[in-house]
Amino acid sequence: MLRIDCPWCGVRNEDEFSYGGDATVERPADHASQDDWYHYVYTRQNPAGPHREYWHHVNGCRAWLVVERDTVTHEIFSTAPASPNLPDPDGRAR
Amino acid sequence: MFAGSFAGNGWLSPVILYVVSTNNKLMHYSGFSLLKQALTGNRGWTRAWRNLEPRKRYDVVIIGGGGHGLATAYYLAKLHGITDVAVVEKGYIGGGNTGRNTTIVRSNYMLNPNAQFYEHSMKLWEGLSQDLNYNVMFSQRGVLNLIHNDAQRDAFARRGNALRLNGIDAVMHDLDGVRKLMPHLDFSKNTRFPVQGGLAQPRGGTARHDAVAWGYARAADRLGVEIFQKCEVTGIKRKGDQVISVETTRGPIEAGQVGVAVAGNSSRLFDMVGMKLPIESHVLQAFVTEGIKPLVNTVCTFGAGHFYISQSDKGGLVFGGDIDGWNTYAQRGNLPTFNHVVAGGVTMMPCLARLRVLRQWGGVMDMSMDGTPIIGKTPIDNLYLNGGWCYGGFKATPASGWVFAHTIANDKPHALNAEFTLERFREGNIIDEKGVGASPKSH
């Protein structure tokens, strides 16, 4: 059982969240090359070790998070909002 | 192994089970050899394969001593006359995914490349014990996929028709037909997802999974293939577009050609040559209950969730469901998925709630971006990839080795794996049996 520290809700069980995959891939520009799009859509580093990944607190506050987690030990190093447009965890607009 | 089954029946003292002769004489297994050993205290069983030190160079090095790597080595030697082959395995034979699945064999795929490939595998399964001279306990007890609503019935009818057009067996069952096959399901009308029927593949079934690894290892060894356990690849040395050697924990080994069959860890291996693959690694769990009298005499899958179950010859119910759903290389499962899997199982077959789970394990899957394996050449001339197996690896073992051996021996794919290329993603020719897109956790 992963225990993810949601910046808004506190530490919650894994089954409140949905996994969103590798958070290091960046969407290329619309006119980027086919090769860039190929890598964005299909290829992943898939490391054994620290991994930055998206989680959606879908059965909680419904915010998207970026979690840094080890794919071998499952230790979670950090949790942060995925978007700068979300309100601060303490409630103030940013 | 045979000795074990006799002692289990109380025939012989277990004390003598582990006496293995140091004599490396090749031994043919038969009813006669079994009887002879039984009458002479089981002292004459020889090693199933040799224990050697790696040489400096081999024509072909296969990385990964699972079912797929060993089958590849076996067919290279048997069908293509390439016997200067080393198989290097980081752990022990039978300790990886070959021994971590739920042992199901079927070929009920709808898309043409999958249908042809898995049906070829099924045909190889049907003669495998004889071919290998090793009892893999292949049991064609059938696979039954349950139907719970009208749309599913239409989809399964379409699948069944596609199968039959491809010469693969498929039978649609109404409720009475399902009742005969699986009398202990919840047939009440008040359940959330009432059973309406099922699509069966009677030639599907199960096989003893670790016997498949051992059988291929022994058969390959007899043809001259050399198998090295506890021999982990730590690096791949290249010269331009050629691999020249693999670095291992038992020293460097030069290779004419290198085949990689390490599903679960393909990304790590290809990271050694600076390539990213269309693969994520996820864990899939399997479970076994305490042994009980015969209850489930086919393989049955729940159509309103993800749950599959069969009964082993020892009596334990073997079952599984979804992957845990997030990247991991840990060969262990987690409780939320266990709860989810069991909830589906108990919904389908309420009597399961009375049983205790005896064992649980996890295996790391290469989840590919379209749910289909990748078997073929890579941008590096003499390096070949066999991976991306998702859930499909065990049943594919014979055909996977068969086509991979062909690909390595001829430096080009066989017609059966011609569409399982790495380039298909770049070209848009994906083979997405489930139709869920580039989301590895969903396949």
XYZ file of C-alpha atoms in Angstrom:
537
model
C 0.000 0.000 0.000
C 1.461 3.328 -1.071
C 0.687 6.240 1.245
C 0.713 9.467 -0.738
C 0.994 12.823 1.018
C -1.504 14.986 -0.882
C -0.546 18.661 -0.394
C -4.218 19.486 0.235
C -5.605 16.413 1.990
C -2.669 14.975 3.891
C -1.431 11.363 3.814
C -3.953 9.138 2.035
C -4.054 5.512 0.882
C -3.084 4.602 -2.652
C -6.602 3.461 -3.565
C -7.852 7.071 -3.451
C -5.509 7.837 -6.350
C -5.242 6.988 -10.012
C -1.866 6.643 -11.726
C -0.975 9.010 -14.550
C 2.419 7.739 -15.661
C 5.804 9.336 -16.308
C 5.791 13.066 -15.452
C 9.059 13.830 -17.237
C 7.702 13.518 -20.783
C 6.899 16.891 -22.287
C 4.351 17.492 -24.977
C 6.141 18.711 -28.127
C 5.013 21.687 -30.191
C 2.235 20.952 -32.668
C 4.666 21.214 -35.585
C 7.395 19.165 -33.962
C 8.901 16.269 -35.905
C 7.320 12.847 -36.074
C 10.286 11.565 -34.099
C 9.538 13.981 -31.231
C 5.881 12.902 -31.217
C 6.859 9.239 -31.351
C 8.969 9.597 -28.224
C 6.315 11.678 -26.445
C 3.519 9.209 -27.108
C 5.359 5.902 -26.905
C 8.847 5.702 -25.410
C 9.641 5.927 -21.702
C 12.828 5.875 -19.673
C 11.155 3.322 -17.341
C 13.938 3.509 -14.732
C 14.600 1.103 -11.879
C 15.008 3.718 -9.157
C 13.709 7.271 -8.657
C 10.796 8.110 -10.969
C 8.785 11.334 -11.329
C 5.180 10.395 -12.014
C 1.653 11.812 -12.123
C -1.018 10.745 -9.660
C -4.614 11.949 -9.723
C -6.332 12.240 -6.347
C -9.495 11.136 -8.083
C -11.327 9.901 -4.979
C -10.242 12.932 -2.936
C -9.654 16.546 -3.924
C -9.247 15.546 -7.599
C -6.010 17.471 -8.023
C -3.178 16.122 -10.162
C 0.090 15.608 -8.303
C 3.694 14.951 -9.233
C 5.166 12.296 -6.979
C 8.810 11.296 -6.883
C 8.987 7.613 -5.976
C 11.510 4.788 -6.141
C 10.289 2.011 -8.463
C 12.305 -0.634 -6.609
C 11.743 0.238 -2.926
C 8.465 2.202 -3.458
C 9.783 4.939 -1.129
C 8.142 8.299 -1.844
C 10.560 11.249 -1.772
C 8.284 14.180 -2.566
C 4.744 15.143 -3.542
C 3.833 18.421 -5.245
C 0.970 19.975 -7.230
C 1.249 19.111 -10.921
C 0.074 22.504 -12.067
C 1.111 26.007 -10.954
C -2.481 27.124 -11.589
C -3.902 25.270 -8.618
C -4.580 27.134 -5.373
C -1.962 26.903 -2.639
C -2.415 23.970 -0.291
C -3.154 26.472 2.496
C -6.019 27.931 0.474
C -4.575 31.155 -0.918
C -4.587 31.806 -4.640
C -1.100 31.890 -6.127
C 10.542 -34.083 -9.868
C 9.134 -37.490 -10.690
C 10.644 -38.778 -7.484
C 8.849 -36.033 -5.595
C 5.493 -37.010 -6.957
C 6.013 -40.631 -5.966
C 7.105 -39.752 -2.454
C 4.097 -37.449 -2.200
C 1.950 -40.513 -2.717
C 3.677 -42.228 0.162
C 5.550 -44.689 -2.000
C 9.050 -43.875 -0.912
C 10.945 -42.222 1.860
C 11.501 -38.496 1.227
C 15.048 -38.867 2.582
C 16.307 -40.081 -0.760
C 14.637 -37.400 -2.840
C 17.550 -35.071 -3.191
C 20.261 -37.551 -4.000
C 21.438 -36.444 -7.419
C 24.092 -38.337 -9.253
C 27.176 -36.365 -10.276
C 27.149 -38.417 -13.438
C 26.270 -36.089 -16.325
C 25.113 -38.873 -18.585
C 22.138 -37.776 -20.666
C 19.048 -39.533 -19.545
C 15.853 -40.208 -21.473
C 12.722 -39.844 -19.359
C 10.066 -42.500 -19.862
C 7.662 -44.701 -17.958
C 10.412 -47.276 -17.942
C 13.030 -44.906 -16.442
C 10.494 -43.854 -13.818
C 9.812 -47.455 -12.845
C 13.495 -48.343 -12.827
C 14.336 -45.392 -10.549
C 11.410 -46.161 -8.284
C 12.659 -49.704 -7.822
C 16.276 -48.672 -7.237
C 15.702 -45.972 -4.644
C 15.768 -43.022 -7.064
C 19.559 -42.896 -6.833
C 20.205 -42.839 -10.546
C 18.629 -39.535 -11.620
C 21.237 -37.344 -13.304
C 21.376 -33.537 -13.569
C 18.796 -32.120 -15.960
C 21.409 -29.786 -17.501
C 25.137 -29.213 -17.151
C 26.781 -26.735 -14.817
C 29.590 -25.064 -16.794
C 31.844 -22.018 -16.736
C 31.292 -19.453 -19.531
C 33.723 -19.607 -22.437
C 35.239 -16.525 -24.084
C 32.943 -16.382 -27.109
C 29.694 -17.805 -28.496
C 28.026 -17.417 -31.878
C 24.812 -16.415 -30.100
C 24.304 -15.133 -26.561
C 20.736 -15.118 -25.292
C 20.218 -12.762 -22.357
C 17.496 -14.122 -20.093
C 17.062 -17.767 -19.047
C 13.298 -17.692 -18.759
C 11.005 -19.803 -20.895
C 11.402 -17.480 -23.883
C 15.203 -17.335 -23.826
C 15.534 -21.078 -23.279
C 12.979 -21.866 -25.992
C 14.904 -19.584 -28.356
C 18.132 -21.445 -27.608
C 16.392 -24.793 -28.037
C 14.913 -23.940 -31.450
C 18.189 -22.309 -32.595
C 19.917 -25.619 -31.937
C 17.141 -27.921 -33.057
C 15.759 -26.188 -36.134
C 18.610 -23.954 -37.321
C 21.696 -25.991 -36.415
C 23.145 -23.156 -34.308
C 24.508 -24.895 -31.224
C 27.268 -22.519 -30.112
C 24.785 -20.720 -27.891
C 25.023 -19.372 -24.335
C 21.973 -18.486 -22.246
C 22.797 -16.104 -19.389
C 20.343 -15.734 -16.517
C 20.704 -13.289 -13.619
C 18.788 -15.500 -11.188
C 17.979 -19.186 -11.413
C 16.058 -21.149 -14.044
C 12.342 -20.988 -13.302
C 12.726 -18.117 -10.808
C 11.470 -15.306 -13.028
C 8.194 -14.708 -14.805
C 8.040 -18.263 -16.197
C 7.430 -19.428 -12.630
C 5.317 -16.423 -11.596
C 2.257 -16.549 -13.861
C -1.104 -18.305 -13.498
C -0.139 -21.018 -16.048
C -2.952 -20.290 -18.513
C -2.554 -21.246 -22.176
C -5.020 -20.012 -24.831
C -5.003 -18.659 -28.368
C -8.307 -16.774 -28.484
C -6.984 -13.558 -30.012
C -8.990 -11.645 -32.561
C -6.489 -9.444 -34.426
C -4.833 -11.373 -37.200
C -1.137 -11.116 -36.231
C -1.965 -12.199 -32.662
C -4.336 -14.957 -33.798
C -1.781 -16.555 -36.128
C 1.065 -16.236 -33.639
C -0.754 -17.569 -30.557
C -2.371 -20.387 -32.544
C 1.087 -21.451 -33.690
C 2.050 -21.459 -30.032
C -0.981 -23.597 -29.187
C 0.039 -26.153 -31.800
C 3.548 -26.293 -30.350
C 2.062 -26.729 -26.849
C 0.060 -29.697 -28.092
C 3.236 -31.644 -28.851
C 5.591 -30.026 -26.364
C 5.991 -32.735 -23.730
C 6.910 -35.282 -26.417
C 9.164 -32.840 -28.249
C 11.117 -31.934 -25.110
C 10.937 -35.392 -23.515
C 9.742 -33.549 -20.425
C 6.263 -33.630 -18.951
C 5.062 -30.007 -18.931
C 1.651 -31.239 -17.755
C -0.174 -29.403 -20.531
C -3.850 -29.897 -19.810
C -6.418 -28.770 -22.392
C -9.205 -28.287 -19.901
C -10.615 -25.303 -21.776
C -10.859 -21.566 -21.164
C -14.291 -20.010 -20.562
C -14.848 -16.226 -20.733
C -18.128 -15.227 -19.092
C -20.669 -12.886 -20.687
C -22.743 -10.552 -18.520
C -24.639 -8.261 -20.910
C -25.898 -7.984 -24.480
C -23.096 -5.784 -25.771
C -20.565 -8.249 -24.430
C -22.419 -11.112 -26.098
C -22.189 -9.278 -29.435
C -18.488 -8.568 -28.926
C -17.765 -12.175 -27.956
C -19.794 -13.535 -30.866
C -17.685 -11.374 -33.153
C -14.503 -12.592 -31.492
C -15.644 -16.207 -31.681
C -16.454 -15.856 -35.377
C -13.079 -14.225 -36.037
C -11.398 -17.119 -34.240
C -13.262 -19.749 -36.242
C -12.465 -17.982 -39.510
C -8.812 -18.292 -38.499
C -9.251 -22.013 -37.815
C -9.128 -21.562 -34.034
C -11.713 -23.311 -31.886
C -14.413 -21.222 -30.203
C -17.761 -22.231 -28.718
C -20.539 -19.890 -27.597
C -22.370 -21.174 -24.536
C -25.765 -20.132 -23.260
C -26.506 -20.137 -19.556
C -27.114 -23.887 -19.416
C -23.814 -24.522 -21.149
C -22.007 -22.355 -18.608
C -23.805 -24.106 -15.740
C -22.460 -27.441 -16.930
C -18.892 -26.169 -17.103
C -18.864 -24.030 -13.948
C -21.700 -25.117 -11.609
C -20.432 -23.075 -8.643
C -20.763 -19.614 -10.170
C -23.283 -17.145 -8.793
C -26.221 -17.686 -11.180
C -28.730 -15.618 -9.196
C -30.627 -12.883 -11.009
C -30.122 -10.466 -8.150
C -26.373 -10.228 -8.513
C -24.995 -6.992 -9.932
C -23.687 -8.644 -13.107
C -25.771 -11.776 -13.836
C -24.053 -14.389 -15.996
C -25.701 -14.722 -19.405
C -23.384 -17.118 -21.177
C -19.786 -17.551 -22.179
C -17.279 -17.921 -24.983
C -15.050 -20.961 -24.616
C -11.875 -22.177 -26.242
C -11.897 -25.932 -25.498
C -8.250 -26.386 -26.586
C -7.058 -23.824 -24.058
C -5.965 -24.859 -20.596
C -2.968 -24.834 -18.287
C 0.582 -26.165 -18.101
C 2.974 -26.595 -15.228
C 4.923 -23.359 -15.620
C 8.296 -24.135 -14.043
C 8.397 -27.471 -15.880
C 8.320 -25.452 -19.101
C 11.517 -23.625 -18.120
C 13.175 -26.821 -16.894
C 12.052 -28.813 -19.940
C 13.398 -26.268 -22.422
C 16.628 -25.887 -20.407
C 17.221 -29.626 -20.384
C 16.324 -30.087 -24.047
C 18.514 -27.140 -25.131
C 21.418 -28.395 -23.012
C 21.234 -31.802 -24.662
C 21.699 -30.119 -28.041
C 24.856 -28.341 -26.829
C 23.463 -25.027 -25.564
C 25.271 -23.776 -22.450
C 23.188 -22.303 -19.623
C 24.638 -19.979 -16.989
C 22.650 -19.106 -13.875
C 23.546 -16.275 -11.477
C 25.084 -14.576 -14.493
C 23.667 -11.049 -14.690
C 24.416 -8.798 -17.637
C 25.865 -5.510 -16.381
C 26.840 -3.901 -19.669
C 26.794 -4.262 -23.439
C 29.927 -3.360 -25.369
C 29.475 -1.936 -28.859
C 31.596 -1.026 -31.834
C 29.545 1.205 -34.113
C 26.292 -0.533 -34.933
C 27.543 -3.889 -33.669
C 27.476 -5.461 -30.251
C 30.804 -7.164 -29.618
C 30.366 -8.514 -26.108
C 28.222 -8.559 -22.997
C 29.683 -7.824 -19.578
C 28.366 -10.209 -16.937
C 28.864 -10.902 -13.257
C 30.742 -14.022 -14.413
C 33.023 -12.120 -16.771
C 32.793 -10.712 -20.317
C 31.397 -12.914 -23.085
C 31.951 -12.096 -26.765
C 29.025 -12.733 -29.071
C 28.331 -12.918 -32.784
C 24.667 -12.127 -32.161
C 22.803 -11.160 -28.989
C 19.137 -11.911 -28.318
C 17.464 -10.163 -25.403
C 14.538 -12.026 -23.789
C 14.260 -10.382 -20.381
C 10.649 -9.156 -20.352
C 10.069 -7.065 -17.233
C 13.584 -5.640 -17.550
C 13.831 -4.900 -21.288
C 14.057 -1.154 -20.642
C 17.021 -1.646 -18.301
C 18.851 -3.805 -20.834
C 18.267 -1.369 -23.696
C 19.296 1.544 -21.495
C 22.749 -0.082 -21.709
C 22.790 0.752 -25.429
C 21.142 4.150 -24.970
C 17.713 3.204 -26.321
C 14.304 4.002 -24.858
C 11.564 1.429 -25.506
C 7.761 1.787 -25.759
C 7.465 -0.140 -22.498
C 6.671 0.426 -18.819
C 7.408 -2.156 -16.106
C 4.464 -3.114 -13.880
C 3.874 -5.870 -11.340
C 1.250 -8.576 -11.868
C 0.264 -10.691 -8.894
C -0.859 -14.310 -8.730
C -2.466 -16.182 -5.846
C -3.016 -19.786 -4.760
C -5.483 -21.020 -2.158
C -5.144 -24.026 0.110
C -5.597 -27.321 -1.724
C -9.169 -28.568 -2.012
C -11.033 -31.324 -3.842
C -11.840 -30.727 -7.534
C -14.009 -27.615 -7.854
C -12.929 -25.778 -11.019
C -12.322 -28.030 -14.015
C -11.710 -25.366 -16.651
C -10.084 -21.945 -16.751
C -12.802 -19.366 -16.095
C -12.669 -15.587 -16.423
C -15.092 -13.007 -15.025
C -16.448 -10.734 -17.745
C -17.638 -7.882 -15.527
C -14.285 -7.308 -13.879
C -10.827 -8.735 -14.259
C -10.473 -12.145 -12.626
C -9.307 -15.540 -13.890
C -9.173 -18.832 -12.044
C -8.154 -22.448 -12.521
C -7.329 -25.345 -10.237
C -3.877 -26.892 -10.072
C -3.327 -30.634 -10.021
C -2.380 -30.276 -6.346
C -5.829 -28.826 -5.647
C -5.013 -25.166 -5.032
C -7.121 -22.602 -6.847
C -4.773 -20.416 -8.898
C -6.123 -16.962 -9.657
C -5.228 -13.418 -10.643
C -6.578 -10.168 -12.004
C -5.314 -6.676 -12.749
C -1.741 -5.447 -12.565
C -1.069 -3.086 -9.666
C -1.055 -0.271 -12.203
C 2.034 1.838 -11.548
C 5.676 1.510 -12.565
C 7.600 -0.919 -10.416
C 10.487 -3.362 -10.588
C 9.676 -4.953 -7.216
C 8.662 -8.615 -7.593
C 5.968 -8.335 -4.975
C 2.361 -7.272 -5.023
C 0.397 -4.863 -2.885
C -2.752 -5.213 -0.829
C -5.132 -2.829 -2.677
C -4.881 -4.905 -5.859
C -5.267 -8.127 -3.899
C -8.512 -6.777 -2.395
C -9.707 -5.716 -5.826
C -8.932 -9.086 -7.417
C -10.566 -11.085 -4.629
C -13.677 -8.865 -4.700
C -14.149 -9.775 -8.364
C -13.563 -13.446 -7.635
C -16.040 -13.624 -4.774
C -18.649 -11.794 -6.851
C -18.269 -14.362 -9.609
C -18.011 -17.397 -7.343
C -19.183 -16.685 -3.783
C -17.936 -20.006 -2.373
C -14.359 -18.716 -2.786
C -14.902 -16.554 0.302
C -14.582 -19.677 2.437
C -11.038 -20.421 1.275
C -7.724 -19.247 2.634
C -5.036 -17.892 0.334
C -1.901 -19.910 0.810
C 0.613 -18.145 -1.403
C 0.936 -14.923 -3.346
C 3.682 -13.665 -5.618
C 4.411 -10.934 -8.152
C 6.211 -10.807 -11.463
C 7.418 -7.712 -13.301
C 5.803 -7.278 -16.722
C 6.980 -5.367 -19.777
C 3.719 -3.509 -20.418
C 4.010 -2.370 -24.031
C 2.237 0.674 -25.428
C -0.245 -1.367 -27.495
C -0.514 -4.517 -25.375
C 1.306 -6.604 -27.990
C 4.825 -8.058 -27.793
C 7.855 -6.793 -29.671
C 9.906 -9.552 -31.342
C 12.442 -8.612 -33.934
C 15.448 -6.634 -35.020
C 16.630 -3.396 -33.434
C 18.575 -0.425 -34.838
C 21.720 -2.260 -33.663
C 22.699 -4.827 -36.319
C 23.275 -7.965 -34.266
C 21.040 -7.169 -31.290
C 17.519 -8.617 -31.240
C 14.610 -7.841 -28.913
C 11.976 -10.190 -27.542
C 9.859 -8.349 -24.958
C 6.750 -6.307 -24.260
C 4.796 -9.397 -23.261
C 2.257 -7.726 -20.974
C 0.030 -10.561 -19.717
C 0.667 -12.766 -22.719
C 4.079 -14.209 -22.075
C 3.573 -17.668 -20.652
C 1.187 -19.032 -23.262
C 3.429 -17.584 -25.973
C 6.599 -19.310 -24.748
C 6.933 -21.980 -27.477
C 6.072 -19.704 -30.425
C 8.078 -16.839 -28.986
C 11.217 -18.969 -28.910
C 10.353 -20.458 -32.293
C 10.033 -17.118 -34.128
C 12.867 -15.463 -32.206
C 15.229 -18.300 -33.159
C 14.133 -17.882 -36.772
C 14.706 -14.115 -36.560
C 18.221 -14.523 -35.150
C 19.206 -17.378 -37.482
C 18.038 -15.585 -40.633
C 18.581 -11.992 -39.488
C 14.984 -11.285 -40.457
C 11.632 -12.054 -38.862
C 9.385 -14.994 -39.694
C 5.975 -14.182 -41.182
C 4.478 -14.929 -37.751
C 6.387 -12.092 -36.038
C 6.821 -9.800 -39.036
C 4.292 -7.339 -37.588
C 5.613 -7.423 -34.002
C 8.325 -4.907 -34.879
C 9.705 -2.139 -32.720
C 9.094 0.276 -35.620
C 5.334 -0.305 -35.657
C 4.826 2.421 -33.050
C 6.707 4.995 -35.095
C 4.865 3.915 -38.245
C 1.421 3.868 -36.642
C 0.929 0.131 -37.243
C 0.043 -0.688 -33.667
C -1.655 -3.979 -32.754
C -4.004 -3.015 -29.937
C -6.133 -6.102 -29.135
C -7.988 -4.303 -26.345
C -8.270 -0.949 -28.112
C -7.200 1.253 -25.211
C -4.387 3.254 -26.789
C -0.903 4.131 -25.581
C -1.613 3.514 -21.889
C 0.472 0.564 -20.666
C -1.382 0.147 -17.379
C -4.665 -0.400 -19.267
C -3.633 -3.311 -21.497
